[in-house]
């Protein structure tokens, strides 16, 4: 999907799941709706259920579902279902950070140690290259800092064999940063792009240090409330999903479905704890790219990928389509959930789609879906 190397994920790869198959498609203004590639994934028993919501530049809205939200009851996926949005959280965190820059409460070229709590600042300053990392480099994943999710112990406990025993454990940002700093950096700051969840964990701490409020509180005040994103929340350490919601599934082997709906999302924190809905994600990206959340200079900076060789901006990445169009957005992957939102640069034409498993969609499936949505 993205034009650069695959992004490290807040998930493990999953095998096939058994499920019933249903399908429905509705449109806001009528017209022929092509069969979604997501329906094929359900038919092939790759995922239990899938949903897709799009709006084109003329205001035509399409919503389609396939499969089930709950393999036990057979309930279908609903448009208002809440789900874990994973790393789409990063787009919201980047938006809040750039709003603070627009208000001159920080400069993106400031060393980040000047905007962190003293203990974290000292720990980072004592790490190799740490004192030279800037806010901009965190936003663009060019800090070189090791991603705490790549730590073997963390990966085992949150994604692997230790998940059952550790799924409800609370993690503090300080602890997760220490996990990251126990490893050497990937590269000196600013020298190359390497996706790291540690970057956005630190940005969440920057927001608190600059504003005196948590990143969740600032996101609610600056993004969620103004846009009336009624299905979006930051659960903190709450393990359950708000209603209505379906179930989230992972698998350790063919045909073996594991319900992973309940988990403590503090392991993801500012890098991926957000819960949302497809309508909310569309509304957020439409407002963001349409200029309703950032001044023009900050929005241009968000879409500037020169520091990463075209891979990533600030909380968003570009996807270049075969019809010579480029769309912008982010994906999110966490135990039992995969979602992606992509939109044209003006935010007028966009699509959000999700599956209730932590399986990254086959590249051909996503390519066909996006070609069908934006090119055909």
PDB file of N, CA, C and O in Angstrom, residues 32-37 56 58 62 321-325 349 365-376:
ATOM      1  N   UNK A  32     -25.097   2.794  -9.351  1.00  0.00           N
ATOM      2  CA  UNK A  32     -24.612   1.422  -9.305  1.00  0.00           C
ATOM      3  C   UNK A  32     -23.415   1.347  -8.373  1.00  0.00           C
ATOM      4  O   UNK A  32     -22.503   2.170  -8.421  1.00  0.00           O
ATOM      5  N   UNK A  33     -23.398   0.357  -7.519  1.00  0.00           N
ATOM      6  CA  UNK A  33     -22.290   0.149  -6.597  1.00  0.00           C
ATOM      7  C   UNK A  33     -21.597  -1.148  -6.956  1.00  0.00           C
ATOM      8  O   UNK A  33     -22.212  -2.214  -6.966  1.00  0.00           O
ATOM      9  N   UNK A  34     -20.315  -1.066  -7.278  1.00  0.00           N
ATOM     10  CA  UNK A  34     -19.568  -2.267  -7.634  1.00  0.00           C
ATOM     11  C   UNK A  34     -19.330  -3.105  -6.384  1.00  0.00           C
ATOM     12  O   UNK A  34     -19.298  -2.606  -5.273  1.00  0.00           O
ATOM     13  N   UNK A  35     -19.143  -4.394  -6.591  1.00  0.00           N
ATOM     14  CA  UNK A  35     -18.850  -5.288  -5.474  1.00  0.00           C
ATOM     15  C   UNK A  35     -17.520  -4.879  -4.847  1.00  0.00           C
ATOM     16  O   UNK A  35     -16.509  -4.703  -5.517  1.00  0.00           O
ATOM     17  N   UNK A  36     -17.514  -4.728  -3.535  1.00  0.00           N
ATOM     18  CA  UNK A  36     -16.302  -4.320  -2.841  1.00  0.00           C
ATOM     19  C   UNK A  36     -15.341  -5.495  -2.721  1.00  0.00           C
ATOM     20  O   UNK A  36     -15.763  -6.616  -2.414  1.00  0.00           O
ATOM     21  N   UNK A  37     -14.048  -5.262  -2.900  1.00  0.00           N
ATOM     22  CA  UNK A  37     -13.057  -6.316  -2.667  1.00  0.00           C
ATOM     23  C   UNK A  37     -13.096  -6.858  -1.241  1.00  0.00           C
ATOM     24  O   UNK A  37     -12.682  -7.988  -0.997  1.00  0.00           O
ATOM     25  N   UNK A  56     -17.898  10.750  -2.266  1.00  0.00           N
ATOM     26  CA  UNK A  56     -17.144  11.326  -3.378  1.00  0.00           C
ATOM     27  C   UNK A  56     -17.295  12.842  -3.387  1.00  0.00           C
ATOM     28  O   UNK A  56     -17.976  13.426  -2.540  1.00  0.00           O
ATOM     29  N   UNK A  58     -18.915  14.757  -5.123  1.00  0.00           N
ATOM     30  CA  UNK A  58     -20.264  15.254  -5.392  1.00  0.00           C
ATOM     31  C   UNK A  58     -21.216  15.007  -4.222  1.00  0.00           C
ATOM     32  O   UNK A  58     -22.413  15.274  -4.331  1.00  0.00           O
ATOM     33  N   UNK A  62     -21.590   6.142   0.114  1.00  0.00           N
ATOM     34  CA  UNK A  62     -21.816   4.706  -0.032  1.00  0.00           C
ATOM     35  C   UNK A  62     -21.342   3.994   1.233  1.00  0.00           C
ATOM     36  O   UNK A  62     -20.281   4.325   1.767  1.00  0.00           O
ATOM     37  N   UNK A 321      -1.660   6.372  -6.688  1.00  0.00           N
ATOM     38  CA  UNK A 321      -2.504   5.418  -7.394  1.00  0.00           C
ATOM     39  C   UNK A 321      -2.093   5.311  -8.855  1.00  0.00           C
ATOM     40  O   UNK A 321      -1.471   6.228  -9.408  1.00  0.00           O
ATOM     41  N   UNK A 322      -2.442   4.205  -9.523  1.00  0.00           N
ATOM     42  CA  UNK A 322      -2.038   4.022 -10.923  1.00  0.00           C
ATOM     43  C   UNK A 322      -2.660   5.029 -11.889  1.00  0.00           C
ATOM     44  O   UNK A 322      -2.151   5.217 -12.988  1.00  0.00           O
ATOM     45  N   UNK A 323      -3.749   5.693 -11.460  1.00  0.00           N
ATOM     46  CA  UNK A 323      -4.362   6.715 -12.313  1.00  0.00           C
ATOM     47  C   UNK A 323      -3.721   8.080 -12.089  1.00  0.00           C
ATOM     48  O   UNK A 323      -4.285   9.112 -12.454  1.00  0.00           O
ATOM     49  N   UNK A 324      -2.535   8.094 -11.478  1.00  0.00           N
ATOM     50  CA  UNK A 324      -1.745   9.304 -11.241  1.00  0.00           C
ATOM     51  C   UNK A 324      -2.397  10.265 -10.261  1.00  0.00           C
ATOM     52  O   UNK A 324      -2.153  11.467 -10.293  1.00  0.00           O
ATOM     53  N   UNK A 325      -3.213   9.731  -9.375  1.00  0.00           N
ATOM     54  CA  UNK A 325      -3.765  10.514  -8.284  1.00  0.00           C
ATOM     55  C   UNK A 325      -3.033  10.103  -7.010  1.00  0.00           C
ATOM     56  O   UNK A 325      -2.607   8.960  -6.864  1.00  0.00           O
ATOM     57  N   UNK A 349     -13.121  13.881  -1.405  1.00  0.00           N
ATOM     58  CA  UNK A 349     -13.425  12.496  -1.801  1.00  0.00           C
ATOM     59  C   UNK A 349     -12.609  11.590  -0.883  1.00  0.00           C
ATOM     60  O   UNK A 349     -11.384  11.675  -0.848  1.00  0.00           O
ATOM     61  N   UNK A 365      -5.816  -6.560  -2.663  1.00  0.00           N
ATOM     62  CA  UNK A 365      -7.181  -6.213  -2.276  1.00  0.00           C
ATOM     63  C   UNK A 365      -7.309  -4.714  -2.048  1.00  0.00           C
ATOM     64  O   UNK A 365      -8.236  -4.062  -2.543  1.00  0.00           O
ATOM     65  N   UNK A 366      -6.365  -4.145  -1.297  1.00  0.00           N
ATOM     66  CA  UNK A 366      -6.421  -2.705  -1.049  1.00  0.00           C
ATOM     67  C   UNK A 366      -6.206  -1.915  -2.332  1.00  0.00           C
ATOM     68  O   UNK A 366      -6.869  -0.893  -2.560  1.00  0.00           O
ATOM     69  N   UNK A 367      -5.311  -2.369  -3.178  1.00  0.00           N
ATOM     70  CA  UNK A 367      -5.071  -1.673  -4.439  1.00  0.00           C
ATOM     71  C   UNK A 367      -6.329  -1.653  -5.298  1.00  0.00           C
ATOM     72  O   UNK A 367      -6.687  -0.631  -5.901  1.00  0.00           O
ATOM     73  N   UNK A 368      -7.035  -2.790  -5.333  1.00  0.00           N
ATOM     74  CA  UNK A 368      -8.266  -2.863  -6.136  1.00  0.00           C
ATOM     75  C   UNK A 368      -9.359  -1.982  -5.532  1.00  0.00           C
ATOM     76  O   UNK A 368     -10.088  -1.302  -6.252  1.00  0.00           O
ATOM     77  N   UNK A 369      -9.443  -1.976  -4.211  1.00  0.00           N
ATOM     78  CA  UNK A 369     -10.451  -1.140  -3.548  1.00  0.00           C
ATOM     79  C   UNK A 369     -10.210   0.334  -3.843  1.00  0.00           C
ATOM     80  O   UNK A 369     -11.141   1.078  -4.177  1.00  0.00           O
ATOM     81  N   UNK A 370      -8.953   0.776  -3.743  1.00  0.00           N
ATOM     82  CA  UNK A 370      -8.647   2.189  -3.956  1.00  0.00           C
ATOM     83  C   UNK A 370      -8.755   2.578  -5.421  1.00  0.00           C
ATOM     84  O   UNK A 370      -9.192   3.691  -5.746  1.00  0.00           O
ATOM     85  N   UNK A 371      -8.366   1.667  -6.302  1.00  0.00           N
ATOM     86  CA  UNK A 371      -8.529   1.953  -7.740  1.00  0.00           C
ATOM     87  C   UNK A 371     -10.012   2.087  -8.077  1.00  0.00           C
ATOM     88  O   UNK A 371     -10.410   2.978  -8.832  1.00  0.00           O
ATOM     89  N   UNK A 372     -10.818   1.218  -7.518  1.00  0.00           N
ATOM     90  CA  UNK A 372     -12.263   1.256  -7.753  1.00  0.00           C
ATOM     91  C   UNK A 372     -12.871   2.545  -7.210  1.00  0.00           C
ATOM     92  O   UNK A 372     -13.763   3.133  -7.818  1.00  0.00           O
ATOM     93  N   UNK A 373     -12.363   3.001  -6.043  1.00  0.00           N
ATOM     94  CA  UNK A 373     -12.920   4.182  -5.391  1.00  0.00           C
ATOM     95  C   UNK A 373     -12.469   5.474  -6.049  1.00  0.00           C
ATOM     96  O   UNK A 373     -13.275   6.390  -6.275  1.00  0.00           O
ATOM     97  N   UNK A 374     -11.178   5.607  -6.360  1.00  0.00           N
ATOM     98  CA  UNK A 374     -10.637   6.883  -6.788  1.00  0.00           C
ATOM     99  C   UNK A 374     -10.313   6.976  -8.277  1.00  0.00           C
ATOM    100  O   UNK A 374     -10.110   8.082  -8.780  1.00  0.00           O
ATOM    101  N   UNK A 375     -10.236   5.854  -8.968  1.00  0.00           N
ATOM    102  CA  UNK A 375      -9.793   5.879 -10.369  1.00  0.00           C
ATOM    103  C   UNK A 375     -10.898   5.509 -11.356  1.00  0.00           C
ATOM    104  O   UNK A 375     -11.041   6.135 -12.398  1.00  0.00           O
ATOM    105  N   UNK A 376     -11.653   4.451 -11.034  1.00  0.00           N
ATOM    106  CA  UNK A 376     -12.630   3.932 -12.013  1.00  0.00           C
ATOM    107  C   UNK A 376     -13.820   4.871 -12.149  1.00  0.00           C
ATOM    108  O   UNK A 376     -14.275   5.443 -11.167  1.00  0.00           O
TER     109      UNK A 376
END
